[in-house]
Coordinates of C-alpha atoms (C1' of nucleotides) in Angstrom, one line a residue:
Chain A
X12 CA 24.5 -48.4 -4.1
X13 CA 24.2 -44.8 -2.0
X14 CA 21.2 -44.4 0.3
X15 CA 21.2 -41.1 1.9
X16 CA 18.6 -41.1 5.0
X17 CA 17.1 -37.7 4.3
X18 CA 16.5 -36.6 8.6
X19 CA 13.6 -34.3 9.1
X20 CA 13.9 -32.7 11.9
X21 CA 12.4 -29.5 12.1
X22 CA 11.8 -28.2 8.5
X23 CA 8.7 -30.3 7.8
X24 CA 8.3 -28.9 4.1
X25 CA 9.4 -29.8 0.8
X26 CA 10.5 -26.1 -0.3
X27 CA 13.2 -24.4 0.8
X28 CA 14.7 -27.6 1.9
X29 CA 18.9 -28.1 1.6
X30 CA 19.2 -31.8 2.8
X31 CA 16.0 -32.8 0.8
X32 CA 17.1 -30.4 -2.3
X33 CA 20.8 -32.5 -1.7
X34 CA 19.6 -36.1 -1.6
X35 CA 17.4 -35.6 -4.2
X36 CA 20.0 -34.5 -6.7
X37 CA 23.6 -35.5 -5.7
X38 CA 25.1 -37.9 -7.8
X39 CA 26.7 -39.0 -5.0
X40 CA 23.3 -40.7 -3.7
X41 CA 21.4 -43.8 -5.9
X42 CA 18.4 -43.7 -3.5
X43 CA 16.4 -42.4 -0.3
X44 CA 15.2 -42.6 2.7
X45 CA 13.1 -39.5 4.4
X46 CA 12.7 -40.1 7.9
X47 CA 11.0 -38.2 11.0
X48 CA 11.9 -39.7 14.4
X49 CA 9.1 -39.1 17.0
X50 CA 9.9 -39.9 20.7
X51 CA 6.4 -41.0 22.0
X52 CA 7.6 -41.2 25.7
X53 CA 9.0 -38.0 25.8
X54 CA 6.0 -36.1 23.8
X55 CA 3.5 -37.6 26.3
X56 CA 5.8 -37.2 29.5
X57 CA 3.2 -37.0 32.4
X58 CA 5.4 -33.6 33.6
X59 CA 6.9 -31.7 30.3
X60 CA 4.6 -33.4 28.0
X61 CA 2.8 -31.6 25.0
X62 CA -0.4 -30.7 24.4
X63 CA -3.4 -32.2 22.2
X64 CA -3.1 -28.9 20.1
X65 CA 0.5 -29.5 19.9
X66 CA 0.8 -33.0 18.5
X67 CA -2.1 -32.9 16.7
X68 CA -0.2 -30.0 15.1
X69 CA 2.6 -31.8 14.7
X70 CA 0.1 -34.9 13.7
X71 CA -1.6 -32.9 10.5
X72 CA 2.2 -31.5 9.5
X73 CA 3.8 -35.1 8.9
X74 CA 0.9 -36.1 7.4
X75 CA 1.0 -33.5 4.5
X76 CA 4.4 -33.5 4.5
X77 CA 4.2 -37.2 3.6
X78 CA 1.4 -36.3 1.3
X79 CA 3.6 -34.0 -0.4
X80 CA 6.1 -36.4 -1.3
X81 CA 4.1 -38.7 -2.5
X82 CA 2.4 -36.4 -5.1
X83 CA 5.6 -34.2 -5.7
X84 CA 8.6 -36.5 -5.0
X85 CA 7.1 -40.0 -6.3
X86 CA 8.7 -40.7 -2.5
X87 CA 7.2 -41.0 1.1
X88 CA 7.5 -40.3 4.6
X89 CA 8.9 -43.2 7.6
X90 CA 8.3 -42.6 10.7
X91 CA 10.0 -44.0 13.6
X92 CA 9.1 -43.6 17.5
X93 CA 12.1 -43.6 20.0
X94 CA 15.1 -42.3 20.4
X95 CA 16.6 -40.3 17.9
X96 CA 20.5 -41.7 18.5
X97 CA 18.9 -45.3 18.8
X98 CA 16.7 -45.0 15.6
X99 CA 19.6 -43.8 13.7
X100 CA 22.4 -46.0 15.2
X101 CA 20.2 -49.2 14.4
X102 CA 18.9 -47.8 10.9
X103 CA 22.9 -47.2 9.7
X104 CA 23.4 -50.6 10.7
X105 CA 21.0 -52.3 8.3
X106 CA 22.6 -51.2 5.1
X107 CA 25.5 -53.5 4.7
X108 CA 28.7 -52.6 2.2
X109 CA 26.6 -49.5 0.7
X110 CA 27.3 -45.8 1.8
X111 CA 25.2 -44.5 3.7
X112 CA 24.5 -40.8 4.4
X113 CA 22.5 -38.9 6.7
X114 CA 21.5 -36.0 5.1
X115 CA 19.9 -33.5 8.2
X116 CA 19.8 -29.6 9.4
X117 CA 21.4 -28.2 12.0
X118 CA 19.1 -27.6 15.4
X119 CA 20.6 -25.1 17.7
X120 CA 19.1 -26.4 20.8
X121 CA 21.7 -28.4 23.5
X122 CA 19.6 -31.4 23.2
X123 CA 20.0 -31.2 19.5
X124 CA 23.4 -30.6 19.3
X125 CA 24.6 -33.0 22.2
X126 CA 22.7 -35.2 20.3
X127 CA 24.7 -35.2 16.7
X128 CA 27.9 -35.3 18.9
X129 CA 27.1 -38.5 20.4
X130 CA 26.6 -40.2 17.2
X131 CA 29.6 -38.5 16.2
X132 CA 31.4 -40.1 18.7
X133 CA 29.6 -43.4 18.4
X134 CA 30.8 -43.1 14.5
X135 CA 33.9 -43.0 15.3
X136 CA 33.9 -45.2 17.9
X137 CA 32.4 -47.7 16.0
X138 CA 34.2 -47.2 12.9
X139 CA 31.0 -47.2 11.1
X140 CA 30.6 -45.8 7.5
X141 CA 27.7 -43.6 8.0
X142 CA 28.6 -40.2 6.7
X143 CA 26.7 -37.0 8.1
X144 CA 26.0 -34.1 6.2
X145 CA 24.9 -31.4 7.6
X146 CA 23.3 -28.3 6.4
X147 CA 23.2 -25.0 8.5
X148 CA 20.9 -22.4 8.2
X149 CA 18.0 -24.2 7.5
X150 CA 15.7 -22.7 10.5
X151 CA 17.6 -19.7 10.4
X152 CA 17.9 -16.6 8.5
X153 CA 21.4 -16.3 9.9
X154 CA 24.1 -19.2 10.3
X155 CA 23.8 -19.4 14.0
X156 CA 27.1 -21.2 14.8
X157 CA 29.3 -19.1 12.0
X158 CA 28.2 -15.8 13.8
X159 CA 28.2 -16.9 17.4
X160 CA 32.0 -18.3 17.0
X161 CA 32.9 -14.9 14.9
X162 CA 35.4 -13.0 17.1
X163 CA 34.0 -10.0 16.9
X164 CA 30.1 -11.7 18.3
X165 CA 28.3 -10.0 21.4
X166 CA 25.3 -11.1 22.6
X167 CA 22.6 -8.7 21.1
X168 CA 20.2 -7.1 23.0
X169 CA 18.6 -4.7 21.1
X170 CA 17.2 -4.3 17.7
X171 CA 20.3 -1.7 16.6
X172 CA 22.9 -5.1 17.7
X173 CA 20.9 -7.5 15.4
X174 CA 21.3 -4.4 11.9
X175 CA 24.8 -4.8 12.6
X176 CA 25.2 -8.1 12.7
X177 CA 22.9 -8.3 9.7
X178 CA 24.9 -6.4 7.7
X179 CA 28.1 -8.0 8.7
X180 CA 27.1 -11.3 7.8
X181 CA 24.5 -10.9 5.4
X182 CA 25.8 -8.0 3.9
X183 CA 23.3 -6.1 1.0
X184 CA 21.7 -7.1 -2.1
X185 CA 21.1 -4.4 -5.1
X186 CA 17.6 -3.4 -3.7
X187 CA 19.6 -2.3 -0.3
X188 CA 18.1 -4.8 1.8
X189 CA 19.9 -7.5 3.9
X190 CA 21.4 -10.5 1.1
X191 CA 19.1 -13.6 2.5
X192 CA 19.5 -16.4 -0.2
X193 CA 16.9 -16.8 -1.9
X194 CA 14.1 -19.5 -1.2
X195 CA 15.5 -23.4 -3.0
X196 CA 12.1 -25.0 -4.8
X197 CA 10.4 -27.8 -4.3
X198 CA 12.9 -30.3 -5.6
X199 CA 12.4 -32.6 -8.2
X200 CA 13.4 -36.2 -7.4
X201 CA 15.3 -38.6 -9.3
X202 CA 16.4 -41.2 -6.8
X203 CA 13.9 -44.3 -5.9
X204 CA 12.7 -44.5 -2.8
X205 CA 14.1 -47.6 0.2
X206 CA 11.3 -49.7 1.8
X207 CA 12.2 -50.6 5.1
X208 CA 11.3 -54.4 5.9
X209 CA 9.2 -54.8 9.3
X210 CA 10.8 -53.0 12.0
X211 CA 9.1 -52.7 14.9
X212 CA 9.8 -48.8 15.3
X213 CA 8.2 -47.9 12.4
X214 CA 5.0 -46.2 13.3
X215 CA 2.1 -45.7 10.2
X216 CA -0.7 -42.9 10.8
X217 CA -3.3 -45.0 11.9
X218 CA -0.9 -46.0 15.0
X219 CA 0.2 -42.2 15.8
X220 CA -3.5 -41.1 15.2
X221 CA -4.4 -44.3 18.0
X222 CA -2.0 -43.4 20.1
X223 CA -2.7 -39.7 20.3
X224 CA -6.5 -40.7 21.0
X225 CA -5.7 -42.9 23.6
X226 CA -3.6 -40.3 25.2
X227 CA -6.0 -37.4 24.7
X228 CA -9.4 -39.0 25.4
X229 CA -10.7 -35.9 26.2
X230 CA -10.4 -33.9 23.3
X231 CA -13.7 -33.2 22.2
X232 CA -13.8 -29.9 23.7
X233 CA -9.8 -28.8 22.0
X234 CA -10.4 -27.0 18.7
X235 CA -7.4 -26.6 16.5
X236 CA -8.6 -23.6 14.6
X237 CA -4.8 -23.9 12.8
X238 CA -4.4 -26.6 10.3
X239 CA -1.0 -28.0 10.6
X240 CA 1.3 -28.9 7.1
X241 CA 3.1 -27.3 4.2
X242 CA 0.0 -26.9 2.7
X243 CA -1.4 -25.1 4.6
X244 CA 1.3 -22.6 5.4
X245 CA 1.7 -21.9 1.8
X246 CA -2.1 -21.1 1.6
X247 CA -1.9 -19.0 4.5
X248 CA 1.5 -17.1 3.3
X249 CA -0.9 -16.4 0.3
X250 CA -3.9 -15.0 1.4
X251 CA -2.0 -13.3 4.8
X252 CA 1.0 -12.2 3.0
X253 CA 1.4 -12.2 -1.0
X254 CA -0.5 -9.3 -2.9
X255 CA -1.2 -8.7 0.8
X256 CA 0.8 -5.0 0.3
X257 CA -0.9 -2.8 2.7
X258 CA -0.8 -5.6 5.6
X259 CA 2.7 -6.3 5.1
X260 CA 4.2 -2.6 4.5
X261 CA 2.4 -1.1 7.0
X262 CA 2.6 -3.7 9.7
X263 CA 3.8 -2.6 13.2
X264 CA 3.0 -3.3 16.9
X265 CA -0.1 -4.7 17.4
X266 CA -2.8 -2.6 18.7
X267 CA -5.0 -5.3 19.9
X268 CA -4.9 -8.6 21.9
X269 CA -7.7 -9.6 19.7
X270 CA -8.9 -10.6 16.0
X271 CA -9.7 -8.6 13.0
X272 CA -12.5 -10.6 11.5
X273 CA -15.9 -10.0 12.3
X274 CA -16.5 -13.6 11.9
X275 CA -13.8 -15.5 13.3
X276 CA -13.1 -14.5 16.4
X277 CA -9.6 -17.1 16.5
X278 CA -8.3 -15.5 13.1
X279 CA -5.5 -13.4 14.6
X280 CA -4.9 -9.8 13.4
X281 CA -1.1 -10.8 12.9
X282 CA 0.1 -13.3 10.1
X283 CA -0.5 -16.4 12.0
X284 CA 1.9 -17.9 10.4
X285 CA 3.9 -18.4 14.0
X286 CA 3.5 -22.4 14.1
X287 CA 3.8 -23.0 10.4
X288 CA 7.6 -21.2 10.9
X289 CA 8.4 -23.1 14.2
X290 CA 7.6 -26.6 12.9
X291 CA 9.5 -25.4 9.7
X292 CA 6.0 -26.0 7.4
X293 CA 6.9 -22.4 6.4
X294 CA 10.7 -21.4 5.4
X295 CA 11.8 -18.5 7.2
X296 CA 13.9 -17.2 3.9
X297 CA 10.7 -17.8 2.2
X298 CA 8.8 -15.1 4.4
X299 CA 11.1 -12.9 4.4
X300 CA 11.1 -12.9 0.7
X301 CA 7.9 -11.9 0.3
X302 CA 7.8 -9.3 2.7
X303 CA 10.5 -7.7 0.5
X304 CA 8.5 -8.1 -2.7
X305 CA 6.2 -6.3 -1.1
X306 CA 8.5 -3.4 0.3
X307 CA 10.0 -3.1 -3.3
X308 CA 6.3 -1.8 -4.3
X309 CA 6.5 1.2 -1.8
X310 CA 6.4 3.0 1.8
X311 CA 6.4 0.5 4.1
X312 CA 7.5 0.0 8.2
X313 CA 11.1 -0.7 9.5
X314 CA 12.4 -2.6 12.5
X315 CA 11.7 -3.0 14.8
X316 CA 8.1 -2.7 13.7
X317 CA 8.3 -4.3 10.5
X318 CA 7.5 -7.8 9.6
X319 CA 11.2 -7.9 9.2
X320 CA 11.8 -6.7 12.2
X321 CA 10.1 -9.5 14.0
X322 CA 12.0 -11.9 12.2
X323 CA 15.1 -10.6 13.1
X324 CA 14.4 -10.8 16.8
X325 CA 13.3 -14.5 16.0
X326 CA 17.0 -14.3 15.0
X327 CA 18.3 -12.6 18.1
X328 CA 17.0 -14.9 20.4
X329 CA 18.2 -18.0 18.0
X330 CA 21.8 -16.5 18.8
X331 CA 21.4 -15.8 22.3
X332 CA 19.7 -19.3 23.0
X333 CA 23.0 -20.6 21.5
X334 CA 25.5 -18.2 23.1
X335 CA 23.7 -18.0 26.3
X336 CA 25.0 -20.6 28.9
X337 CA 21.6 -22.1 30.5
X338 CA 19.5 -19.8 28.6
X339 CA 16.3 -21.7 29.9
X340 CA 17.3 -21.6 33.7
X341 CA 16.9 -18.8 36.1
X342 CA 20.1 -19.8 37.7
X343 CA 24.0 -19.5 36.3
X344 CA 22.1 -17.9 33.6
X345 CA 24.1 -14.1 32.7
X346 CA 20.8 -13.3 30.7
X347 CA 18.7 -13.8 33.7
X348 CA 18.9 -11.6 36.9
X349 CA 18.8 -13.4 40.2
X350 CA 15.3 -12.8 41.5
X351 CA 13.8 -14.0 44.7
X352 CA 10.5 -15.0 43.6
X353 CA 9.3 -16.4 47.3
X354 CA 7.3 -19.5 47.2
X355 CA 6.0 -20.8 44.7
X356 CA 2.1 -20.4 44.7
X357 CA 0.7 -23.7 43.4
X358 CA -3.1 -22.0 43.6
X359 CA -2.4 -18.5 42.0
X360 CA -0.6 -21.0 39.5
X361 CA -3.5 -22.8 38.6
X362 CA -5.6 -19.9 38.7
X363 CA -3.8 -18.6 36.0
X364 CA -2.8 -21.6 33.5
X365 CA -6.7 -22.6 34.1
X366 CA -8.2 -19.1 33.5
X367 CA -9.7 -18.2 36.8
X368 CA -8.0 -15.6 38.1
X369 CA -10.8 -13.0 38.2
X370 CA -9.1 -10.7 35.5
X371 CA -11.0 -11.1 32.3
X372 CA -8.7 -9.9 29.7
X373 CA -6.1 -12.2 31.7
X374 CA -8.5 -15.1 31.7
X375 CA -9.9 -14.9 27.9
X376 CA -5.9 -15.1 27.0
X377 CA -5.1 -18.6 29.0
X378 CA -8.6 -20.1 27.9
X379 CA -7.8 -19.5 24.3
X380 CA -4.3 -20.3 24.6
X381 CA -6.1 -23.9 26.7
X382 CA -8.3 -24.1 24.1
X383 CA -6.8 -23.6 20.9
X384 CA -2.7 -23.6 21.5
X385 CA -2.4 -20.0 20.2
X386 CA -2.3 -16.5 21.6
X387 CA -2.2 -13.1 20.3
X388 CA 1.4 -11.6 21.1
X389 CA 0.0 -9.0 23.4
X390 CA -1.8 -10.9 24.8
X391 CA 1.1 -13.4 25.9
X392 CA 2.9 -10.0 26.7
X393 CA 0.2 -9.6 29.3
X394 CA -0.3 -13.0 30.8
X395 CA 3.1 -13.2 31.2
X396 CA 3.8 -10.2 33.5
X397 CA 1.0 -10.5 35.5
X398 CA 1.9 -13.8 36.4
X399 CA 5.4 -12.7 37.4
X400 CA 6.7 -9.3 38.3
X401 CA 3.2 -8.0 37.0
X402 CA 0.9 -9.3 39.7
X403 CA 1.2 -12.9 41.2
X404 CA 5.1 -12.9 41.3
X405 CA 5.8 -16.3 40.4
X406 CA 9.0 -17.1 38.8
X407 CA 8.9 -16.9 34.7
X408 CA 9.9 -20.7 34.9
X409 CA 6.8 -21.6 35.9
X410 CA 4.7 -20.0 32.7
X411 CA 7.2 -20.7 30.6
X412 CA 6.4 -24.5 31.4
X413 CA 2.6 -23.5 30.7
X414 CA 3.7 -22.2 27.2
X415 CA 6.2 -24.7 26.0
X416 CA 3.8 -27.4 26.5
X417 CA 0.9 -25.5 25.0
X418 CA 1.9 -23.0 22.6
X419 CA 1.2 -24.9 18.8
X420 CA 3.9 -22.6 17.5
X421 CA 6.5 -23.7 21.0
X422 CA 10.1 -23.1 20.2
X423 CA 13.0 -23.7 22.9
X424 CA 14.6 -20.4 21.9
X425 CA 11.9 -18.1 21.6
X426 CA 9.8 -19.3 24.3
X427 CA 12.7 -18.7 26.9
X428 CA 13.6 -15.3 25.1
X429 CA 10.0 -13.9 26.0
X430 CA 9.7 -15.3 29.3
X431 CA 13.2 -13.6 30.5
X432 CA 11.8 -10.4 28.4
X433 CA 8.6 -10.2 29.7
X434 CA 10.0 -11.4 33.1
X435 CA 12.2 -8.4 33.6
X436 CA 15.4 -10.3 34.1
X437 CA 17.2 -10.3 30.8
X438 CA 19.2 -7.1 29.9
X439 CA 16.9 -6.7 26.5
X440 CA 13.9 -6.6 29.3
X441 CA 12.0 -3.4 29.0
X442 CA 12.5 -1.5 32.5
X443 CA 10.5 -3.5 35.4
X444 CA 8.8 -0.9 36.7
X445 CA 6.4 -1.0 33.7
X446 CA 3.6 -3.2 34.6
X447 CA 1.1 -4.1 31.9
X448 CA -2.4 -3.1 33.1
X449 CA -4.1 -6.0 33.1
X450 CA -7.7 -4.4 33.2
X451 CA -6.9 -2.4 30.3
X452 CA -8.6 1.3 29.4
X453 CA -8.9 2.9 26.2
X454 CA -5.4 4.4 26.6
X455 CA -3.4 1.5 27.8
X456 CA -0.7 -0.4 25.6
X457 CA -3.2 -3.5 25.5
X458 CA -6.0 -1.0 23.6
X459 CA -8.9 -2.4 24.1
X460 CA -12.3 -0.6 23.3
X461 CA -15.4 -3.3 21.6
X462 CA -12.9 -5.7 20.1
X463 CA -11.1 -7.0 23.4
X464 CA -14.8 -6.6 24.6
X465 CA -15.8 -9.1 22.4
X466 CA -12.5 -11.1 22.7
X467 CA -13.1 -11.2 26.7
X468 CA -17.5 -11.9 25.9
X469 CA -16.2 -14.6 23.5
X470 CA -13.8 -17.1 25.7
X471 CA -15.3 -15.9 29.0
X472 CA -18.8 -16.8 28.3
X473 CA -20.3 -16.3 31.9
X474 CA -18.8 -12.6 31.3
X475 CA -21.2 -12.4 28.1
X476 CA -23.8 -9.8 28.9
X477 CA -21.2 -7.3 30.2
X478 CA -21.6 -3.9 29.3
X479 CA -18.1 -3.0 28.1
X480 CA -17.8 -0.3 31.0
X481 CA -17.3 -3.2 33.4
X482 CA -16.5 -6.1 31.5
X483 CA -12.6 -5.9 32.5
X484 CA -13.1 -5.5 36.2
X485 CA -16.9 -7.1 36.5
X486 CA -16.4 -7.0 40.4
X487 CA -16.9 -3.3 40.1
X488 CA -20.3 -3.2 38.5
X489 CA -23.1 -2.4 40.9
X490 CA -24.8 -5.5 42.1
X491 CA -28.1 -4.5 39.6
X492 CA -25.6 -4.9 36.8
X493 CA -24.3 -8.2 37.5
X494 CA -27.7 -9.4 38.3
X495 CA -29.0 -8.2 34.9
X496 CA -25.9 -9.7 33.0
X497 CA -26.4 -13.1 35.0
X498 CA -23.0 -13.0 36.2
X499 CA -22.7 -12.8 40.2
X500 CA -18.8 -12.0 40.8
X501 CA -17.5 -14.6 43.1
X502 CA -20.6 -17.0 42.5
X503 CA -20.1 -17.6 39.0
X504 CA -17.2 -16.0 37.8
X505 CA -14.3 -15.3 40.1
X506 CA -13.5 -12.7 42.5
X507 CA -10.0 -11.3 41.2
X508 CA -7.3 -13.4 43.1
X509 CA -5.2 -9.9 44.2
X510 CA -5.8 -6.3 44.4
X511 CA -4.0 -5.0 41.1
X512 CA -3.2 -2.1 41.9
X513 CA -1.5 -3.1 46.0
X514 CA 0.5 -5.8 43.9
X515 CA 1.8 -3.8 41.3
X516 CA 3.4 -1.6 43.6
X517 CA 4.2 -4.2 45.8
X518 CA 6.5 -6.2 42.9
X519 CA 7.9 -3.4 41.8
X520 CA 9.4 -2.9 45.7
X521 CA 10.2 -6.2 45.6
X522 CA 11.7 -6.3 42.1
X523 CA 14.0 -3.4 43.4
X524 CA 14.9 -4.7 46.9
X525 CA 16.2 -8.3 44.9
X526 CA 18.0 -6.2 42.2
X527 CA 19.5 -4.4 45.2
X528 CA 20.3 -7.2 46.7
X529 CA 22.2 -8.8 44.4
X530 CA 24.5 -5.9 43.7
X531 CA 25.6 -5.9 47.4
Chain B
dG22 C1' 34.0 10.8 33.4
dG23 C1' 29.5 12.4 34.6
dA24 C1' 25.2 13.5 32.2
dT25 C1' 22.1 12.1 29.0
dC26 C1' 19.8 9.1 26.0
dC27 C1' 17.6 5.0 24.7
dG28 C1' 15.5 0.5 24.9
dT29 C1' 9.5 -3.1 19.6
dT30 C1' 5.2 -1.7 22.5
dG31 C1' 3.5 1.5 30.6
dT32 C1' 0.1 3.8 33.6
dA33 C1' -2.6 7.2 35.9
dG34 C1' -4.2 11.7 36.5
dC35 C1' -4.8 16.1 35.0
dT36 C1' -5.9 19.8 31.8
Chain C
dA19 C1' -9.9 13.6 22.9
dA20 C1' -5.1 14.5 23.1
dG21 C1' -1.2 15.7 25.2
dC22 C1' 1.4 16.5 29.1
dT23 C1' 3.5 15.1 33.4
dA24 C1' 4.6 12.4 37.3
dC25 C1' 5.6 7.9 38.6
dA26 C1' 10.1 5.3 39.6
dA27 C1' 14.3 5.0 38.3
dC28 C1' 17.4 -0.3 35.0
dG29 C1' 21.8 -0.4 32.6
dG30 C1' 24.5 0.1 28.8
dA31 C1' 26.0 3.2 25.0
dT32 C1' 27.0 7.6 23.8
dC33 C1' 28.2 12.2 24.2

DNA sequence: GGATCCGTTGTAGCT
DNA sequence: AAGCTACAACGGATC
């Protein structure tokens, strides 16, 4: 008798799935045993801990995902809280003279990886049987180790690096684009499925769902406006992206911080699809698929515009948080230039992660990024330099914190990517001295006109009977006006917490002086 | 080997 | 309204 554990880890989907596809078919195995290992204490740390929109996310994802199996794979999900290495040490260990495989994917992160050698070492240490196979590119377009161990790998840092290295490991395919393998399908299952006798780490849904009540009393208020699960990431692939020609092949840069429905002002005017790929709902091989369907039928953008494009700096930053020693420190980090960011401001701080800092388009951002665990790329791309080199010049540390913990669609990699990006401390940074204006006009980057008007009316509700003239900088409308949109600046909405325009030049002095400094 | 160009996405003021 | 210029000026690649 062969049991292979099938280990979810990130990839919580049934297609495009290597160590499910394997388990499920290798004659190798008799029988099987798909796990996810959730570490309770850790999720609901009191200092790093996630948010409500985040596990409930992660919540709705295991639940289909289980769902799935049931219907598709005759199977079902375990899930186990605590330790990964303990879970899996102890679960080896109740199979006696049977092999016993652990079938999993490869995660990039240092936890991840420190993790499999441990029990690699505790294997062999142990001298027990378990085998581990492990498959590679399963989050990843690219084979992150193969390419970062090449001899001929430097760390990209621009879009022109990441073609090469495309085409030197990926190489073409007859239409001329790069040679991603193709997406696997749903597998079909012909192993039986292990029940586990009582163990006290297994955790049903009625427990999780309990204990992500008891930990988020106050949730009434949280709307997850994303649906997490396989499902639903297929559905939205669909409508967002299949048939979807003139979206796909003429996507570039977004234009707005906002939404482009009339109705729904938390649809984004992107895909969406950000948290479905990061919890691996939605195979990245699978997107990029149909994005090339749709480029086969005509005209359509290029990177670094493209929807390709934007996976491909997914994929940059996947190498680079690999390659990178300390990639998510602002110390001994080669990616991130030493910058003396003062004190740290635990008011300005909270301003900003609360939404109060007097700048509307600033404000609507965090609330909606509070409220529903998503923002609008731009939009992220704003918050985050006003809150360092933009305006309040607080180290990027600090909102990446914010972010990890909040963002639904969080991911180690990327999250630290943008932060040293937007920051102005990595050498793919854009130059520092240009400052997002954070009370956008009609000609600025963050183009704004009635939608972000809308955007701002909609998340900053005291803000609502703004004329659009002064709806970004409401502490410059004549006292009339505020009185007649029922808004008093400083009363009921806040004063802004700095003078824009004395700080902008101010960081960019200081920026200078620090890079300066440094060289001597 | 110094000048120039470029980097997914800047801003403000003027004509 | 759109386009130009000044602002201030990184750092690596390329010419």
């Amino acid at each position: 008798m062969s049991t292979a554990i099938v280990w979810f880890r990130k990839s919580l989907r049934l297609h495009d799935n290597e160590f499910l596809t394997w388990a499920c078919s290798s004659d190798d195995i008799d029988r099987i045993l798909p796990v996810f290992i959730i570490d309770l204490e850790d999720l609901f740390d009191e200092n790093h801990g996630i948010s409500y929109n985040r596990i409930r996310f992660l919540q709705e994802s295991l639940e289909d995902l289980n769902a799935r199996m049931e219907e598709k794979l005759d199977s079902n999900l375990t899930i186990f809280s605590g330790k990964s290495l303990d879970v899996i040490k102890s679960l080896s260990s109740q199979f006696n003279d049977e092999n016993v495989y652990l079938a999993y994917e490869y995660c990039s992160e240092p936890v991840s990886r420190k993790m499999v050698s441990s029990l690699n070492s505790w294997i062999i240490d142990n001298e027990s049987s378990l085998i581990l196979k492990e498959f590679s590119s399963q989050h990843t377009l690219l084979d992150i180790e193969q390419v970062v161990s090449s001899p001929d790998y430097k760390n990209p840092k621009s879009m022109k690096d990441m073609e090469s290295i495309f085409s030197r490991h990926l190489g073409r395919n007859s239409f001329g684009f790069y040679d991603i393998t193709l997406p696997l399908p749903v597998p079909s299952n012909s192993k039986s499925t292990m029940t586990l006798s009582e163990n006290k780490k297994i955790l049903n849904f009625d427990e999780l769902e309990l204990i992500i009540n008891q930990n988020f009393p106050n949730n009434e208020d949280v709307t997850n406006y994303f649906l997490g699960g396989e499902t639903e990431a297929l559905s939205r692939l669909s409508s967002k992206i299949v048939g979807n020609t003139d979206f796909v092949n003429g996507f570039q840069k977004p234009k707005t911080c906002s939404t482009n429905s009339e109705n729904e002002p938390r649809e984004p005017s992107t895909t969406g699809l950000s948290p479905y790929i990061s919890h691996g709902c939605l195979s990245v091989r699978m997107l990029w698929t149909e994005c090339e369907k749709s480029y086969l039928i005509g005209e359509h953008t290029k990177p670094p515009q493209s929807l390709h494009g934007q996976m491909m700096f997914r994929e940059m930053f996947y190498l680079l948080s690999r390659s990178v020693e300390n990639w998510d420190q602002d110390f001994e980090n080669d990616n991130c230039k030493s910058i003396d960011w003062g004190e740290y401001d635990l008011e300005k701080i909270n301003a900003w992660e609360s939404g109060n800092t007097g700048f509307p388009l600033i404000d609507a951002m965090m609330r909606q990024l509070d409220k529903t665990g998503w923002m609008h790329h731009l939009g992220r791309h704003a918050v985050s330099c006003f809150l360092t080199r933009g305006q309040l010049w607080q180290n990027w540390i600090h909102g990446r914190d914010v972010f990890e913990r909040k963002l639904i669609d969080s991911d180690w990699a990327l999250n630290n990517g943008n932060w040293l990006w937007l920051a102005g401390v990595a050498p793919f940074s854009m130059p520092y001295y240009r400052i997002y204006n954070p009370c956008p006009d009609s000609k600025s980057s963050l183009n704004v006109e009635t939608e972000n008007a809308n955007f701002v009316r909609y998340w900053v509700p005291e803000l609502s009977a703004y004329p659009s003239k002064y709806i970004f900088e409401p502490h410059l409308a004549p006292i009339s006006v505020q009185i007649s949109s029922q808004c008093i600046i400083g009363e009921d909405y806040p004063m802004p917490i700095v003078d824009r325009k004395i700080t902008r030049k101010e960081n960019i002095e200081k920026f200078k002086s620090s890079v300066q400094r440094t060289k001597n």
